[in-house]
Amino acid sequence: MVVIAITGANVGIGYEVARQLVAVSEVTKLVLTCRSAQKAEATISKLAQDTGKAKSFFESVILDLSDLASIKSAIVLFPAFDRLCMNAGGLGTGKMHASGNGMTDSMVINTMGHAMLVDGLIAKGNIRAGSRVVWVGSEISRDVYSFSGLSPQYCGKFDEKDIDWAIGTNYTGCQQCCGCPIQVQMGDYKNAKIIGHMHFVHLAKESPNIHFMTVSPGAVGGTFAHTAEFPVKQLMACMPCMFRAICVTHAFDPEVSSQIGSNRITEVLTGAPKWASGSMPMSPKDCGGCCFW
């Protein structure tokens, strides 16, 4: 008897994870967060239609992780759950967040909103001893050579001294000149995912009775690529097979790639824990000897 909550469950990876979890016998209820009641109602209706489950199997919480008031309200209203999947987020705009809070857009929507949500849910008692908390990270946290020229390659040199500038400054290529839009966007996203993983590793050490995990679904395209700057958006839309050819995505078909990536998240949310708390399982670096990782 397991209740699982998923942030950002109405599209992409979040929706696919929810669809897969319905078929897992130990899962008895899903709590889905969406940014509006309309999106929540539409998501539950679609999941019920796609899976055959009654609408009562699903519950929703309105949550906008870019809005402090929304996060505080959601913490108060969150029902009881056993496991939390923090999936909401995206590439971001490549600009500072519109609220004027001094953080990059990507840092807010991927990392800071989730960190505040988890802190609040721990304080409230929703996340307690025996809970499992899974944050959806990214392969881009490490050096991905297929994205050379588009994404930073830190070569293992990103550490605590870099946290402040990565939170409060858009990535600018070499930190001394302006990067093109896709470099800024990918750099901000990478920084958000690195700092998020660092944060949840810290929580794993601080709260050993709670199981924290970061898991990467791999590069799956889909809704993630829809907001990308040129040329990633255009290439993912017109030539998705090229990304499979260099072992960036899981399959030539973006839908199949999304299903494979989502299954990684489903696996760490269900059954007994397969990795130690604080771990981050990612893709292997080899793909038939031709992978540009």
PDB file of C-alpha atoms in Angstrom:
ATOM      1  CA  MET A   1       0.000   0.000   0.000  1.00  0.00           C
ATOM      2  CA  VAL A   2       2.000   2.961  -1.300  1.00  0.00           C
ATOM      3  CA  VAL A   3       0.875   6.513  -2.075  1.00  0.00           C
ATOM      4  CA  ILE A   4       3.168   8.399  -4.469  1.00  0.00           C
ATOM      5  CA  ALA A   5       3.135  12.143  -5.170  1.00  0.00           C
ATOM      6  CA  ILE A   6       4.500  13.502  -8.476  1.00  0.00           C
ATOM      7  CA  THR A   7       5.211  17.144  -9.297  1.00  0.00           C
ATOM      8  CA  GLY A   8       4.641  18.290 -12.863  1.00  0.00           C
ATOM      9  CA  ALA A   9       2.495  15.274 -13.725  1.00  0.00           C
ATOM     10  CA  ASN A  10       0.416  16.712 -16.547  1.00  0.00           C
ATOM     11  CA  VAL A  11       2.883  16.398 -19.446  1.00  0.00           C
ATOM     12  CA  GLY A  12       6.026  14.633 -20.638  1.00  0.00           C
ATOM     13  CA  ILE A  13       8.037  12.508 -18.224  1.00  0.00           C
ATOM     14  CA  GLY A  14       5.725  13.283 -15.294  1.00  0.00           C
ATOM     15  CA  TYR A  15       2.651  12.023 -17.129  1.00  0.00           C
ATOM     16  CA  GLU A  16       4.422   8.911 -18.399  1.00  0.00           C
ATOM     17  CA  VAL A  17       5.730   8.070 -14.906  1.00  0.00           C
ATOM     18  CA  ALA A  18       2.176   8.414 -13.542  1.00  0.00           C
ATOM     19  CA  ARG A  19       0.845   6.165 -16.306  1.00  0.00           C
ATOM     20  CA  GLN A  20       3.461   3.512 -15.523  1.00  0.00           C
ATOM     21  CA  LEU A  21       2.910   3.682 -11.755  1.00  0.00           C
ATOM     22  CA  VAL A  22      -0.788   2.907 -12.164  1.00  0.00           C
ATOM     23  CA  ALA A  23       0.207  -0.582 -13.326  1.00  0.00           C
ATOM     24  CA  VAL A  24       2.376  -1.290 -10.239  1.00  0.00           C
ATOM     25  CA  SER A  25       0.429  -3.412  -7.751  1.00  0.00           C
ATOM     26  CA  GLU A  26       1.874  -1.804  -4.593  1.00  0.00           C
ATOM     27  CA  VAL A  27       0.759   1.693  -5.674  1.00  0.00           C
ATOM     28  CA  THR A  28      -2.696   2.460  -4.252  1.00  0.00           C
ATOM     29  CA  LYS A  29      -2.986   6.184  -4.997  1.00  0.00           C
ATOM     30  CA  LEU A  30      -1.234   8.919  -6.961  1.00  0.00           C
ATOM     31  CA  VAL A  31      -1.132  12.546  -5.877  1.00  0.00           C
ATOM     32  CA  LEU A  32      -0.478  14.755  -8.898  1.00  0.00           C
ATOM     33  CA  THR A  33       0.618  18.377  -8.756  1.00  0.00           C
ATOM     34  CA  CYS A  34      -0.289  20.756 -11.575  1.00  0.00           C
ATOM     35  CA  ARG A  35      -0.214  24.536 -11.865  1.00  0.00           C
ATOM     36  CA  SER A  36      -3.981  24.939 -12.264  1.00  0.00           C
ATOM     37  CA  ALA A  37      -7.200  23.116 -11.412  1.00  0.00           C
ATOM     38  CA  GLN A  38      -8.015  22.870 -15.111  1.00  0.00           C
ATOM     39  CA  LYS A  39      -4.744  21.088 -15.869  1.00  0.00           C
ATOM     40  CA  ALA A  40      -5.242  18.772 -12.903  1.00  0.00           C
ATOM     41  CA  GLU A  41      -8.757  17.812 -13.981  1.00  0.00           C
ATOM     42  CA  ALA A  42      -7.664  17.227 -17.576  1.00  0.00           C
ATOM     43  CA  THR A  43      -4.673  15.119 -16.459  1.00  0.00           C
ATOM     44  CA  ILE A  44      -6.759  12.906 -14.172  1.00  0.00           C
ATOM     45  CA  SER A  45      -9.390  12.419 -16.882  1.00  0.00           C
ATOM     46  CA  LYS A  46      -6.727  11.445 -19.436  1.00  0.00           C
ATOM     47  CA  LEU A  47      -4.963   9.071 -17.042  1.00  0.00           C
ATOM     48  CA  ALA A  48      -8.262   7.422 -16.149  1.00  0.00           C
ATOM     49  CA  GLN A  49      -9.041   6.993 -19.843  1.00  0.00           C
ATOM     50  CA  ASP A  50      -5.544   5.735 -20.755  1.00  0.00           C
ATOM     51  CA  THR A  51      -5.195   3.302 -17.838  1.00  0.00           C
ATOM     52  CA  GLY A  52      -8.736   2.239 -16.993  1.00  0.00           C
ATOM     53  CA  LYS A  53      -8.314   3.353 -13.375  1.00  0.00           C
ATOM     54  CA  ALA A  54     -11.139   5.146 -11.583  1.00  0.00           C
ATOM     55  CA  LYS A  55     -10.653   8.878 -11.111  1.00  0.00           C
ATOM     56  CA  SER A  56     -10.746   8.250  -7.349  1.00  0.00           C
ATOM     57  CA  PHE A  57      -7.312   6.602  -7.681  1.00  0.00           C
ATOM     58  CA  PHE A  58      -5.888  10.075  -8.328  1.00  0.00           C
ATOM     59  CA  GLU A  59      -5.725  13.183  -6.186  1.00  0.00           C
ATOM     60  CA  SER A  60      -4.381  16.603  -7.120  1.00  0.00           C
ATOM     61  CA  VAL A  61      -2.630  19.550  -5.502  1.00  0.00           C
ATOM     62  CA  ILE A  62      -2.269  22.939  -7.201  1.00  0.00           C
ATOM     63  CA  LEU A  63       1.418  23.869  -7.178  1.00  0.00           C
ATOM     64  CA  ASP A  64       3.499  26.370  -9.105  1.00  0.00           C
ATOM     65  CA  LEU A  65       7.136  25.824  -8.107  1.00  0.00           C
ATOM     66  CA  SER A  66       8.102  29.262  -9.404  1.00  0.00           C
ATOM     67  CA  ASP A  67       5.742  30.991  -6.964  1.00  0.00           C
ATOM     68  CA  LEU A  68       6.534  31.156  -3.231  1.00  0.00           C
ATOM     69  CA  ALA A  69       2.907  31.690  -2.216  1.00  0.00           C
ATOM     70  CA  SER A  70       1.814  28.675  -4.262  1.00  0.00           C
ATOM     71  CA  ILE A  71       4.480  26.490  -2.636  1.00  0.00           C
ATOM     72  CA  LYS A  72       3.415  27.543   0.868  1.00  0.00           C
ATOM     73  CA  SER A  73      -0.243  26.912   0.047  1.00  0.00           C
ATOM     74  CA  ALA A  74       0.507  23.487  -1.441  1.00  0.00           C
ATOM     75  CA  ILE A  75       2.493  22.438   1.650  1.00  0.00           C
ATOM     76  CA  VAL A  76      -0.557  23.149   3.823  1.00  0.00           C
ATOM     77  CA  LEU A  77      -2.925  21.265   1.493  1.00  0.00           C
ATOM     78  CA  PHE A  78      -0.694  18.274   0.650  1.00  0.00           C
ATOM     79  CA  PRO A  79      -2.326  14.963   1.643  1.00  0.00           C
ATOM     80  CA  ALA A  80      -0.382  12.113   3.218  1.00  0.00           C
ATOM     81  CA  PHE A  81       1.985  10.187   0.939  1.00  0.00           C
ATOM     82  CA  ASP A  82       4.823   7.689   1.190  1.00  0.00           C
ATOM     83  CA  ARG A  83       7.054   8.677  -1.718  1.00  0.00           C
ATOM     84  CA  LEU A  84       7.646  11.903  -3.602  1.00  0.00           C
ATOM     85  CA  CYS A  85       8.828  12.281  -7.204  1.00  0.00           C
ATOM     86  CA  MET A  86      10.108  15.801  -7.929  1.00  0.00           C
ATOM     87  CA  ASN A  87       9.799  15.924 -11.700  1.00  0.00           C
ATOM     88  CA  ALA A  88       8.568  19.432 -12.528  1.00  0.00           C
ATOM     89  CA  GLY A  89      10.992  21.784 -14.247  1.00  0.00           C
ATOM     90  CA  GLY A  90      12.564  22.314 -17.632  1.00  0.00           C
ATOM     91  CA  LEU A  91      15.287  24.147 -19.490  1.00  0.00           C
ATOM     92  CA  GLY A  92      14.119  27.550 -18.351  1.00  0.00           C
ATOM     93  CA  THR A  93      14.310  30.797 -20.295  1.00  0.00           C
ATOM     94  CA  GLY A  94      18.049  31.401 -20.111  1.00  0.00           C
ATOM     95  CA  LYS A  95      17.250  34.623 -18.237  1.00  0.00           C
ATOM     96  CA  MET A  96      16.931  35.685 -14.618  1.00  0.00           C
ATOM     97  CA  HIS A  97      13.642  34.675 -12.999  1.00  0.00           C
ATOM     98  CA  ALA A  98      10.825  37.116 -13.703  1.00  0.00           C
ATOM     99  CA  SER A  99      10.021  37.549  -9.988  1.00  0.00           C
ATOM    100  CA  GLY A 100      13.234  39.530  -9.470  1.00  0.00           C
ATOM    101  CA  ASN A 101      14.378  37.135  -6.713  1.00  0.00           C
ATOM    102  CA  GLY A 102      17.992  37.250  -7.932  1.00  0.00           C
ATOM    103  CA  MET A 103      18.091  33.660  -9.207  1.00  0.00           C
ATOM    104  CA  THR A 104      18.158  32.250 -12.718  1.00  0.00           C
ATOM    105  CA  ASP A 105      14.863  31.022 -14.113  1.00  0.00           C
ATOM    106  CA  SER A 106      16.165  27.476 -14.424  1.00  0.00           C
ATOM    107  CA  MET A 107      17.415  27.452 -10.833  1.00  0.00           C
ATOM    108  CA  VAL A 108      13.978  28.474  -9.557  1.00  0.00           C
ATOM    109  CA  ILE A 109      11.812  26.082 -11.575  1.00  0.00           C
ATOM    110  CA  ASN A 110      14.083  23.051 -11.263  1.00  0.00           C
ATOM    111  CA  THR A 111      15.813  23.314  -7.905  1.00  0.00           C
ATOM    112  CA  MET A 112      14.843  26.041  -5.456  1.00  0.00           C
ATOM    113  CA  GLY A 113      11.098  25.443  -5.675  1.00  0.00           C
ATOM    114  CA  HIS A 114      11.568  21.755  -4.967  1.00  0.00           C
ATOM    115  CA  ALA A 115      14.034  22.425  -2.142  1.00  0.00           C
ATOM    116  CA  MET A 116      11.512  24.729  -0.452  1.00  0.00           C
ATOM    117  CA  LEU A 117       8.718  22.213  -1.003  1.00  0.00           C
ATOM    118  CA  VAL A 118      10.711  19.395   0.594  1.00  0.00           C
ATOM    119  CA  ASP A 119      11.770  21.556   3.555  1.00  0.00           C
ATOM    120  CA  GLY A 120       8.139  22.472   4.174  1.00  0.00           C
ATOM    121  CA  LEU A 121       6.872  18.910   3.847  1.00  0.00           C
ATOM    122  CA  ILE A 122       9.542  17.665   6.263  1.00  0.00           C
ATOM    123  CA  ALA A 123       8.587  20.360   8.782  1.00  0.00           C
ATOM    124  CA  LYS A 124       4.900  19.467   8.383  1.00  0.00           C
ATOM    125  CA  GLY A 125       5.559  15.744   8.793  1.00  0.00           C
ATOM    126  CA  ASN A 126       4.484  14.586   5.320  1.00  0.00           C
ATOM    127  CA  ILE A 127       8.068  13.500   4.673  1.00  0.00           C
ATOM    128  CA  ARG A 128       9.121  11.424   7.662  1.00  0.00           C
ATOM    129  CA  ALA A 129      11.222   8.419   8.652  1.00  0.00           C
ATOM    130  CA  GLY A 130      10.805   5.729   5.998  1.00  0.00           C
ATOM    131  CA  SER A 131       9.758   8.162   3.243  1.00  0.00           C
ATOM    132  CA  ARG A 132      11.389   8.043  -0.165  1.00  0.00           C
ATOM    133  CA  VAL A 133      12.177  11.293  -2.022  1.00  0.00           C
ATOM    134  CA  VAL A 134      13.250  11.109  -5.676  1.00  0.00           C
ATOM    135  CA  TRP A 135      14.485  14.179  -7.541  1.00  0.00           C
ATOM    136  CA  VAL A 136      14.643  13.977 -11.329  1.00  0.00           C
ATOM    137  CA  GLY A 137      18.166  15.051 -12.223  1.00  0.00           C
ATOM    138  CA  SER A 138      19.907  15.092 -15.582  1.00  0.00           C
ATOM    139  CA  GLU A 139      22.767  13.479 -17.445  1.00  0.00           C
ATOM    140  CA  ILE A 140      23.962  17.004 -18.104  1.00  0.00           C
ATOM    141  CA  SER A 141      25.148  17.201 -14.477  1.00  0.00           C
ATOM    142  CA  ARG A 142      28.319  15.503 -15.720  1.00  0.00           C
ATOM    143  CA  ASP A 143      30.332  16.323 -18.839  1.00  0.00           C
ATOM    144  CA  VAL A 144      28.338  15.170 -21.857  1.00  0.00           C
ATOM    145  CA  TYR A 145      30.645  15.495 -24.829  1.00  0.00           C
ATOM    146  CA  SER A 146      27.806  15.102 -27.323  1.00  0.00           C
ATOM    147  CA  PHE A 147      26.780  18.602 -26.215  1.00  0.00           C
ATOM    148  CA  SER A 148      30.238  20.145 -26.470  1.00  0.00           C
ATOM    149  CA  GLY A 149      29.873  23.748 -27.583  1.00  0.00           C
ATOM    150  CA  LEU A 150      26.305  23.884 -26.277  1.00  0.00           C
ATOM    151  CA  SER A 151      26.750  22.934 -22.632  1.00  0.00           C
ATOM    152  CA  PRO A 152      29.543  23.676 -20.113  1.00  0.00           C
ATOM    153  CA  GLN A 153      32.220  21.032 -19.579  1.00  0.00           C
ATOM    154  CA  TYR A 154      33.437  21.579 -16.011  1.00  0.00           C
ATOM    155  CA  CYS A 155      35.713  18.514 -16.002  1.00  0.00           C
ATOM    156  CA  GLY A 156      34.865  17.814 -12.371  1.00  0.00           C
ATOM    157  CA  LYS A 157      35.866  21.322 -11.240  1.00  0.00           C
ATOM    158  CA  PHE A 158      32.425  22.571 -10.124  1.00  0.00           C
ATOM    159  CA  ASP A 159      32.407  22.787  -6.310  1.00  0.00           C
ATOM    160  CA  GLU A 160      31.159  24.867  -3.374  1.00  0.00           C
ATOM    161  CA  LYS A 161      32.868  28.077  -4.522  1.00  0.00           C
ATOM    162  CA  ASP A 162      30.716  28.014  -7.671  1.00  0.00           C
ATOM    163  CA  ILE A 163      27.337  27.734  -5.969  1.00  0.00           C
ATOM    164  CA  ASP A 164      26.671  31.455  -5.452  1.00  0.00           C
ATOM    165  CA  TRP A 165      27.408  32.594  -8.996  1.00  0.00           C
ATOM    166  CA  ALA A 166      25.572  29.594 -10.486  1.00  0.00           C
ATOM    167  CA  ILE A 167      22.433  30.480  -8.530  1.00  0.00           C
ATOM    168  CA  GLY A 168      22.511  34.230  -9.128  1.00  0.00           C
ATOM    169  CA  THR A 169      24.113  34.612 -12.571  1.00  0.00           C
ATOM    170  CA  ASN A 170      23.170  33.403 -16.019  1.00  0.00           C
ATOM    171  CA  TYR A 171      25.858  31.191 -17.536  1.00  0.00           C
ATOM    172  CA  THR A 172      27.908  33.216 -20.037  1.00  0.00           C
ATOM    173  CA  GLY A 173      30.084  30.698 -21.817  1.00  0.00           C
ATOM    174  CA  CYS A 174      33.375  31.334 -20.054  1.00  0.00           C
ATOM    175  CA  GLN A 175      32.073  33.701 -17.336  1.00  0.00           C
ATOM    176  CA  GLN A 176      33.944  36.497 -19.135  1.00  0.00           C
ATOM    177  CA  CYS A 177      31.974  36.874 -22.346  1.00  0.00           C
ATOM    178  CA  CYS A 178      28.420  36.433 -23.556  1.00  0.00           C
ATOM    179  CA  GLY A 179      27.284  32.991 -24.660  1.00  0.00           C
ATOM    180  CA  CYS A 180      24.720  32.437 -27.410  1.00  0.00           C
ATOM    181  CA  PRO A 181      21.127  31.756 -26.210  1.00  0.00           C
ATOM    182  CA  ILE A 182      21.368  27.953 -26.246  1.00  0.00           C
ATOM    183  CA  GLN A 183      24.677  28.036 -24.332  1.00  0.00           C
ATOM    184  CA  VAL A 184      23.167  30.276 -21.659  1.00  0.00           C
ATOM    185  CA  GLN A 185      20.050  28.124 -21.457  1.00  0.00           C
ATOM    186  CA  MET A 186      21.941  24.825 -21.265  1.00  0.00           C
ATOM    187  CA  GLY A 187      24.474  26.284 -18.829  1.00  0.00           C
ATOM    188  CA  ASP A 188      21.764  27.541 -16.471  1.00  0.00           C
ATOM    189  CA  TYR A 189      20.028  24.167 -16.663  1.00  0.00           C
ATOM    190  CA  LYS A 190      23.227  22.251 -15.947  1.00  0.00           C
ATOM    191  CA  ASN A 191      24.009  24.473 -12.958  1.00  0.00           C
ATOM    192  CA  ALA A 192      20.494  23.986 -11.571  1.00  0.00           C
ATOM    193  CA  LYS A 193      20.762  20.206 -11.856  1.00  0.00           C
ATOM    194  CA  ILE A 194      24.238  20.074 -10.278  1.00  0.00           C
ATOM    195  CA  ILE A 195      23.201  22.215  -7.313  1.00  0.00           C
ATOM    196  CA  GLY A 196      19.965  20.278  -6.900  1.00  0.00           C
ATOM    197  CA  HIS A 197      21.849  17.001  -6.677  1.00  0.00           C
ATOM    198  CA  MET A 198      24.318  18.532  -4.205  1.00  0.00           C
ATOM    199  CA  HIS A 199      21.396  19.710  -2.061  1.00  0.00           C
ATOM    200  CA  PHE A 200      19.626  16.364  -1.930  1.00  0.00           C
ATOM    201  CA  VAL A 201      22.886  14.512  -1.236  1.00  0.00           C
ATOM    202  CA  HIS A 202      23.282  16.867   1.736  1.00  0.00           C
ATOM    203  CA  LEU A 203      19.748  16.052   2.909  1.00  0.00           C
ATOM    204  CA  ALA A 204      20.515  12.335   2.585  1.00  0.00           C
ATOM    205  CA  LYS A 205      23.413  12.808   5.002  1.00  0.00           C
ATOM    206  CA  GLU A 206      21.420  15.086   7.289  1.00  0.00           C
ATOM    207  CA  SER A 207      18.369  12.772   7.459  1.00  0.00           C
ATOM    208  CA  PRO A 208      19.584   9.151   7.181  1.00  0.00           C
ATOM    209  CA  ASN A 209      16.114   7.844   8.080  1.00  0.00           C
ATOM    210  CA  ILE A 210      14.699   9.313   4.827  1.00  0.00           C
ATOM    211  CA  HIS A 211      15.767   7.797   1.495  1.00  0.00           C
ATOM    212  CA  PHE A 212      16.797  10.516  -0.978  1.00  0.00           C
ATOM    213  CA  MET A 213      17.623   9.704  -4.600  1.00  0.00           C
ATOM    214  CA  THR A 214      18.454  11.633  -7.747  1.00  0.00           C
ATOM    215  CA  VAL A 215      17.716   9.780 -10.970  1.00  0.00           C
ATOM    216  CA  SER A 216      18.279  10.814 -14.577  1.00  0.00           C
ATOM    217  CA  PRO A 217      15.771   9.654 -17.199  1.00  0.00           C
ATOM    218  CA  GLY A 218      18.430  10.304 -19.849  1.00  0.00           C
ATOM    219  CA  ALA A 219      17.936  12.671 -22.760  1.00  0.00           C
ATOM    220  CA  VAL A 220      14.416  11.906 -23.941  1.00  0.00           C
ATOM    221  CA  GLY A 221      13.483  15.003 -25.977  1.00  0.00           C
ATOM    222  CA  GLY A 222       9.728  15.544 -25.906  1.00  0.00           C
ATOM    223  CA  THR A 223       8.415  18.522 -23.923  1.00  0.00           C
ATOM    224  CA  PHE A 224      11.948  19.195 -22.661  1.00  0.00           C
ATOM    225  CA  ALA A 225      13.091  20.067 -26.189  1.00  0.00           C
ATOM    226  CA  HIS A 226      10.047  22.211 -26.994  1.00  0.00           C
ATOM    227  CA  THR A 227      11.436  25.162 -25.050  1.00  0.00           C
ATOM    228  CA  ALA A 228      15.044  24.787 -26.225  1.00  0.00           C
ATOM    229  CA  GLU A 229      16.768  27.547 -28.159  1.00  0.00           C
ATOM    230  CA  PHE A 230      18.199  27.050 -31.663  1.00  0.00           C
ATOM    231  CA  PRO A 231      19.496  24.576 -32.779  1.00  0.00           C
ATOM    232  CA  VAL A 232      18.435  21.958 -30.197  1.00  0.00           C
ATOM    233  CA  LYS A 233      14.679  22.482 -30.601  1.00  0.00           C
ATOM    234  CA  GLN A 234      14.871  22.339 -34.385  1.00  0.00           C
ATOM    235  CA  LEU A 235      17.129  19.278 -34.488  1.00  0.00           C
ATOM    236  CA  MET A 236      15.057  17.351 -31.943  1.00  0.00           C
ATOM    237  CA  ALA A 237      11.907  18.121 -33.928  1.00  0.00           C
ATOM    238  CA  CYS A 238      13.270  17.389 -37.402  1.00  0.00           C
ATOM    239  CA  MET A 239      16.088  14.892 -36.821  1.00  0.00           C
ATOM    240  CA  PRO A 240      15.453  12.942 -33.577  1.00  0.00           C
ATOM    241  CA  CYS A 241      17.229   9.934 -35.082  1.00  0.00           C
ATOM    242  CA  MET A 242      20.484  11.923 -35.126  1.00  0.00           C
ATOM    243  CA  PHE A 243      20.449  12.105 -31.312  1.00  0.00           C
ATOM    244  CA  ARG A 244      19.965   8.344 -31.105  1.00  0.00           C
ATOM    245  CA  ALA A 245      22.810   7.815 -33.571  1.00  0.00           C
ATOM    246  CA  ILE A 246      25.223   9.556 -31.185  1.00  0.00           C
ATOM    247  CA  CYS A 247      23.651   7.771 -28.176  1.00  0.00           C
ATOM    248  CA  VAL A 248      22.087  10.849 -26.615  1.00  0.00           C
ATOM    249  CA  THR A 249      18.515   9.479 -26.569  1.00  0.00           C
ATOM    250  CA  HIS A 250      17.307   5.945 -25.808  1.00  0.00           C
ATOM    251  CA  ALA A 251      15.509   5.208 -29.083  1.00  0.00           C
ATOM    252  CA  PHE A 252      14.860   6.585 -32.568  1.00  0.00           C
ATOM    253  CA  ASP A 253      11.194   7.133 -31.666  1.00  0.00           C
ATOM    254  CA  PRO A 254      10.853  10.014 -29.135  1.00  0.00           C
ATOM    255  CA  GLU A 255       7.787   8.384 -27.557  1.00  0.00           C
ATOM    256  CA  VAL A 256       9.667   5.126 -26.948  1.00  0.00           C
ATOM    257  CA  SER A 257      12.650   7.098 -25.639  1.00  0.00           C
ATOM    258  CA  SER A 258      10.358   8.851 -23.143  1.00  0.00           C
ATOM    259  CA  GLN A 259       8.890   5.533 -21.995  1.00  0.00           C
ATOM    260  CA  ILE A 260      12.364   4.065 -21.406  1.00  0.00           C
ATOM    261  CA  GLY A 261      13.558   7.122 -19.508  1.00  0.00           C
ATOM    262  CA  SER A 262      10.382   7.264 -17.403  1.00  0.00           C
ATOM    263  CA  ASN A 263      10.787   3.614 -16.462  1.00  0.00           C
ATOM    264  CA  ARG A 264      14.042   4.495 -14.672  1.00  0.00           C
ATOM    265  CA  ILE A 265      12.078   6.799 -12.392  1.00  0.00           C
ATOM    266  CA  THR A 266       9.315   4.223 -11.905  1.00  0.00           C
ATOM    267  CA  GLU A 267      11.921   1.677 -10.836  1.00  0.00           C
ATOM    268  CA  VAL A 268      13.413   3.858  -8.084  1.00  0.00           C
ATOM    269  CA  LEU A 269       9.951   4.832  -6.811  1.00  0.00           C
ATOM    270  CA  THR A 270       8.703   1.253  -6.429  1.00  0.00           C
ATOM    271  CA  GLY A 271       9.851  -1.909  -4.694  1.00  0.00           C
ATOM    272  CA  ALA A 272      12.716  -1.975  -2.238  1.00  0.00           C
ATOM    273  CA  PRO A 273      15.395   0.736  -2.641  1.00  0.00           C
ATOM    274  CA  LYS A 274      17.942  -0.404  -5.227  1.00  0.00           C
ATOM    275  CA  TRP A 275      20.628   2.187  -4.482  1.00  0.00           C
ATOM    276  CA  ALA A 276      21.950   3.819  -1.330  1.00  0.00           C
ATOM    277  CA  SER A 277      20.390   7.084  -0.185  1.00  0.00           C
ATOM    278  CA  GLY A 278      22.107  10.024  -1.890  1.00  0.00           C
ATOM    279  CA  SER A 279      22.894   8.041  -5.059  1.00  0.00           C
ATOM    280  CA  MET A 280      22.308   9.174  -8.648  1.00  0.00           C
ATOM    281  CA  PRO A 281      22.105   6.347 -11.216  1.00  0.00           C
ATOM    282  CA  MET A 282      22.686   7.569 -14.793  1.00  0.00           C
ATOM    283  CA  SER A 283      23.230   6.173 -18.286  1.00  0.00           C
ATOM    284  CA  PRO A 284      26.311   4.061 -19.020  1.00  0.00           C
ATOM    285  CA  LYS A 285      29.004   5.854 -20.981  1.00  0.00           C
ATOM    286  CA  ASP A 286      29.275   3.209 -23.663  1.00  0.00           C
ATOM    287  CA  CYS A 287      26.976   2.601 -26.630  1.00  0.00           C
ATOM    288  CA  GLY A 288      28.478   0.053 -28.952  1.00  0.00           C
ATOM    289  CA  GLY A 289      31.776   1.879 -28.859  1.00  0.00           C
ATOM    290  CA  CYS A 290      30.379   4.854 -30.785  1.00  0.00           C
ATOM    291  CA  CYS A 291      29.046   7.084 -28.046  1.00  0.00           C
ATOM    292  CA  PHE A 292      30.244  10.669 -27.792  1.00  0.00           C
ATOM    293  CA  TRP A 293      29.965  10.849 -23.979  1.00  0.00           C
TER     294      TRP A 293
END
